[in-house]
């Protein structure tokens, strides 16, 4: 049986007992005749014993980074090398990702990938990419709900509204999500963090309701309008 040790789980975001599935310790040294430097990097593939998330854990030290202390009783100087700990992925809470996002991986892996990349973009303040991600995620949800893929995004919002799947208010905010993604993709527009928060909150509520709880999806069969004959072009409004 593998050893248990304690590490900071990136999903629970706390120190947990973990199972080591693999480990590799890599000592190193550099010398050029005058100077000598050494250190060690310990790599581990571990699994949280609580939430079962598997992650990479790295612990490293080197001789350039040294703390000098003295023994509390004898006063003899002791040198200690503090260890730098890193995990991949980094703790989830920093990425603003709601915990239910994890369950989407089992429901629709493609949607999970889109959302995961969207949160990563947001984390590094890449709001253009994150906005395009929101729009792509919305499009993927409509596909998951079997809305005609040939409709424009705006028509998809209207189809969801017509089917009673979303209300007028939600339709308006989802139109902003699709507009924002389009403006970011085609006109280089970027929302600031505050604007982005509103957009993602709207999409999160929509996804949580229709994909995670899945209640509305069951009612949808036969309600979404059939594919129109000329789907890609919107009819021009009368002059
Ligand atoms: Zn955990």
Short mmCIF file of N, CA and C in Angstrom, two decimals, residues 153-226:
data_model
loop_
_atom_site.label_atom_id
_atom_site.label_comp_id
_atom_site.label_asym_id
_atom_site.label_seq_id
_atom_site.Cartn_x
_atom_site.Cartn_y
_atom_site.Cartn_z
N UNK A 153 -26.10 32.83 -33.05
CA UNK A 153 -26.19 32.83 -31.58
C UNK A 153 -27.42 33.60 -31.11
N UNK A 154 -27.70 34.71 -31.79
CA UNK A 154 -28.86 35.50 -31.39
C UNK A 154 -30.16 34.71 -31.60
N UNK A 155 -30.23 33.99 -32.71
CA UNK A 155 -31.41 33.14 -32.96
C UNK A 155 -31.51 32.02 -31.93
N UNK A 156 -30.35 31.53 -31.48
CA UNK A 156 -30.37 30.47 -30.46
C UNK A 156 -30.95 31.00 -29.15
N UNK A 157 -30.58 32.25 -28.80
CA UNK A 157 -31.16 32.85 -27.58
C UNK A 157 -32.67 32.96 -27.76
N UNK A 158 -33.10 33.41 -28.95
CA UNK A 158 -34.53 33.56 -29.22
C UNK A 158 -35.24 32.21 -29.18
N UNK A 159 -34.56 31.15 -29.68
CA UNK A 159 -35.18 29.82 -29.67
C UNK A 159 -35.38 29.33 -28.23
N UNK A 160 -34.41 29.62 -27.38
CA UNK A 160 -34.53 29.22 -25.97
C UNK A 160 -35.66 29.99 -25.28
N UNK A 161 -35.78 31.26 -25.68
CA UNK A 161 -36.85 32.10 -25.12
C UNK A 161 -38.21 31.61 -25.60
N UNK A 162 -38.32 31.33 -26.91
CA UNK A 162 -39.58 30.89 -27.49
C UNK A 162 -40.03 29.56 -26.89
N UNK A 163 -39.07 28.73 -26.52
CA UNK A 163 -39.41 27.42 -25.97
C UNK A 163 -39.76 27.50 -24.49
N UNK A 164 -39.65 28.69 -23.93
CA UNK A 164 -39.94 28.85 -22.50
C UNK A 164 -38.81 28.34 -21.62
N UNK A 165 -37.68 28.12 -22.24
CA UNK A 165 -36.53 27.57 -21.55
C UNK A 165 -35.86 28.62 -20.67
N UNK A 166 -35.87 29.86 -21.17
CA UNK A 166 -35.36 30.99 -20.41
C UNK A 166 -36.40 32.09 -20.46
N UNK A 167 -36.34 33.00 -19.49
CA UNK A 167 -37.27 34.12 -19.47
C UNK A 167 -36.70 35.31 -20.22
N UNK A 168 -37.51 36.36 -20.34
CA UNK A 168 -37.11 37.56 -21.07
C UNK A 168 -35.84 38.19 -20.50
N UNK A 169 -35.79 38.30 -19.18
CA UNK A 169 -34.62 38.94 -18.54
C UNK A 169 -33.36 38.14 -18.80
N UNK A 170 -33.46 36.83 -18.64
CA UNK A 170 -32.27 35.99 -18.87
C UNK A 170 -31.87 36.03 -20.35
N UNK A 171 -32.85 36.08 -21.24
CA UNK A 171 -32.55 36.18 -22.67
C UNK A 171 -31.75 37.44 -22.95
N UNK A 172 -32.18 38.55 -22.35
CA UNK A 172 -31.46 39.82 -22.57
C UNK A 172 -30.02 39.75 -22.09
N UNK A 173 -29.82 39.17 -20.91
CA UNK A 173 -28.45 39.10 -20.40
C UNK A 173 -27.61 38.10 -21.20
N UNK A 174 -28.24 37.01 -21.67
CA UNK A 174 -27.48 36.06 -22.50
C UNK A 174 -27.13 36.66 -23.85
N UNK A 175 -27.98 37.56 -24.35
CA UNK A 175 -27.64 38.28 -25.59
C UNK A 175 -26.38 39.13 -25.38
N UNK A 176 -26.28 39.71 -24.17
CA UNK A 176 -25.08 40.49 -23.86
C UNK A 176 -23.84 39.59 -23.85
N UNK A 177 -23.99 38.38 -23.29
CA UNK A 177 -22.87 37.43 -23.29
C UNK A 177 -22.41 37.12 -24.71
N UNK A 178 -23.37 36.86 -25.59
CA UNK A 178 -22.99 36.51 -26.97
C UNK A 178 -22.45 37.75 -27.71
N UNK A 179 -23.05 38.92 -27.47
CA UNK A 179 -22.55 40.16 -28.07
C UNK A 179 -21.14 40.48 -27.60
N UNK A 180 -20.93 40.31 -26.29
CA UNK A 180 -19.62 40.63 -25.72
C UNK A 180 -18.54 39.73 -26.33
N UNK A 181 -18.86 38.44 -26.44
CA UNK A 181 -17.90 37.51 -27.03
C UNK A 181 -17.61 37.86 -28.47
N UNK A 182 -18.65 38.27 -29.19
CA UNK A 182 -18.49 38.64 -30.59
C UNK A 182 -17.66 39.92 -30.72
N UNK A 183 -17.95 40.90 -29.87
CA UNK A 183 -17.21 42.16 -29.91
C UNK A 183 -15.74 41.92 -29.56
N UNK A 184 -15.51 41.00 -28.60
CA UNK A 184 -14.13 40.69 -28.22
C UNK A 184 -13.40 39.99 -29.36
N UNK A 185 -14.13 39.09 -30.07
CA UNK A 185 -13.50 38.33 -31.14
C UNK A 185 -13.25 39.20 -32.38
N UNK A 186 -14.22 40.03 -32.72
CA UNK A 186 -14.13 40.71 -34.01
C UNK A 186 -13.70 42.17 -33.91
N UNK A 187 -13.94 42.80 -32.78
CA UNK A 187 -13.61 44.23 -32.69
C UNK A 187 -12.59 44.53 -31.59
N UNK A 188 -12.03 43.46 -31.02
CA UNK A 188 -10.97 43.66 -30.02
C UNK A 188 -11.43 44.34 -28.75
N UNK A 189 -12.76 44.37 -28.54
CA UNK A 189 -13.28 44.98 -27.33
C UNK A 189 -12.98 44.07 -26.14
N UNK A 190 -12.65 44.63 -24.98
CA UNK A 190 -12.39 43.82 -23.80
C UNK A 190 -13.14 44.38 -22.61
N UNK A 191 -13.92 43.54 -21.92
CA UNK A 191 -14.58 44.03 -20.70
C UNK A 191 -13.54 44.14 -19.58
N UNK A 192 -13.82 45.00 -18.60
CA UNK A 192 -12.95 45.00 -17.43
C UNK A 192 -13.45 43.90 -16.48
N UNK A 193 -12.75 43.74 -15.36
CA UNK A 193 -13.07 42.62 -14.48
C UNK A 193 -14.51 42.70 -13.96
N UNK A 194 -14.94 43.94 -13.67
CA UNK A 194 -16.28 44.13 -13.11
C UNK A 194 -17.36 43.71 -14.12
N UNK A 195 -17.19 44.14 -15.37
CA UNK A 195 -18.15 43.78 -16.41
C UNK A 195 -18.13 42.27 -16.65
N UNK A 196 -16.93 41.71 -16.64
CA UNK A 196 -16.81 40.28 -16.90
C UNK A 196 -17.52 39.46 -15.82
N UNK A 197 -17.42 39.92 -14.56
CA UNK A 197 -18.07 39.23 -13.45
C UNK A 197 -19.57 39.07 -13.69
N UNK A 198 -20.20 40.13 -14.21
CA UNK A 198 -21.64 40.10 -14.46
C UNK A 198 -21.94 39.08 -15.57
N UNK A 199 -21.12 39.10 -16.62
CA UNK A 199 -21.35 38.19 -17.74
C UNK A 199 -21.22 36.73 -17.31
N UNK A 200 -20.16 36.46 -16.58
CA UNK A 200 -19.93 35.05 -16.23
C UNK A 200 -20.96 34.57 -15.21
N UNK A 201 -21.41 35.48 -14.33
CA UNK A 201 -22.43 35.08 -13.34
C UNK A 201 -23.71 34.67 -14.05
N UNK A 202 -24.08 35.41 -15.10
CA UNK A 202 -25.28 35.09 -15.87
C UNK A 202 -25.16 33.71 -16.52
N UNK A 203 -24.01 33.49 -17.15
CA UNK A 203 -23.81 32.22 -17.84
C UNK A 203 -23.75 31.05 -16.84
N UNK A 204 -23.10 31.30 -15.69
CA UNK A 204 -23.01 30.24 -14.67
C UNK A 204 -24.40 29.82 -14.20
N UNK A 205 -25.27 30.80 -13.97
CA UNK A 205 -26.63 30.47 -13.51
C UNK A 205 -27.38 29.63 -14.55
N UNK A 206 -27.22 30.06 -15.80
CA UNK A 206 -27.88 29.35 -16.90
C UNK A 206 -27.37 27.90 -17.00
N UNK A 207 -26.04 27.75 -16.98
CA UNK A 207 -25.45 26.41 -17.11
C UNK A 207 -25.82 25.53 -15.92
N UNK A 208 -25.77 26.14 -14.73
CA UNK A 208 -26.09 25.35 -13.55
C UNK A 208 -27.51 24.79 -13.65
N UNK A 209 -28.43 25.64 -14.09
CA UNK A 209 -29.83 25.22 -14.14
C UNK A 209 -30.07 24.17 -15.22
N UNK A 210 -29.59 24.44 -16.43
CA UNK A 210 -29.96 23.54 -17.54
C UNK A 210 -29.05 22.33 -17.70
N UNK A 211 -27.77 22.46 -17.30
CA UNK A 211 -26.85 21.32 -17.49
C UNK A 211 -26.66 20.53 -16.21
N UNK A 212 -26.37 21.22 -15.10
CA UNK A 212 -26.03 20.49 -13.88
C UNK A 212 -27.28 19.89 -13.22
N UNK A 213 -28.32 20.70 -13.04
CA UNK A 213 -29.53 20.12 -12.43
C UNK A 213 -30.32 19.35 -13.49
N UNK A 214 -30.20 19.78 -14.77
CA UNK A 214 -30.75 19.03 -15.89
C UNK A 214 -32.27 18.96 -15.95
N UNK A 215 -32.94 19.72 -15.09
CA UNK A 215 -34.41 19.63 -15.05
C UNK A 215 -35.05 20.12 -16.35
N UNK A 216 -34.62 21.32 -16.76
CA UNK A 216 -35.24 21.93 -17.93
C UNK A 216 -34.99 21.13 -19.20
N UNK A 217 -33.82 20.48 -19.28
CA UNK A 217 -33.46 19.76 -20.50
C UNK A 217 -34.46 18.65 -20.81
N UNK A 218 -35.02 18.07 -19.79
CA UNK A 218 -35.96 16.97 -20.00
C UNK A 218 -37.26 17.44 -20.65
N UNK A 219 -37.62 18.68 -20.38
CA UNK A 219 -38.89 19.21 -20.89
C UNK A 219 -38.78 19.72 -22.32
N UNK A 220 -37.58 19.65 -22.87
CA UNK A 220 -37.35 20.40 -24.09
C UNK A 220 -37.68 19.64 -25.37
N UNK A 221 -37.71 18.33 -25.32
CA UNK A 221 -37.91 17.53 -26.52
C UNK A 221 -39.16 17.98 -27.28
N UNK A 222 -38.99 18.29 -28.54
CA UNK A 222 -40.13 18.67 -29.36
C UNK A 222 -40.58 20.11 -29.17
N UNK A 223 -39.88 20.85 -28.35
CA UNK A 223 -40.31 22.23 -28.09
C UNK A 223 -39.49 23.22 -28.92
N UNK A 224 -38.20 22.91 -29.09
CA UNK A 224 -37.34 23.79 -29.88
C UNK A 224 -37.82 23.78 -31.34
N UNK A 225 -37.96 24.94 -31.97
CA UNK A 225 -38.45 24.99 -33.35
C UNK A 225 -37.56 24.20 -34.30
N UNK A 226 -38.14 23.58 -35.33
CA UNK A 226 -37.33 22.81 -36.28
C UNK A 226 -36.40 23.72 -37.09
#
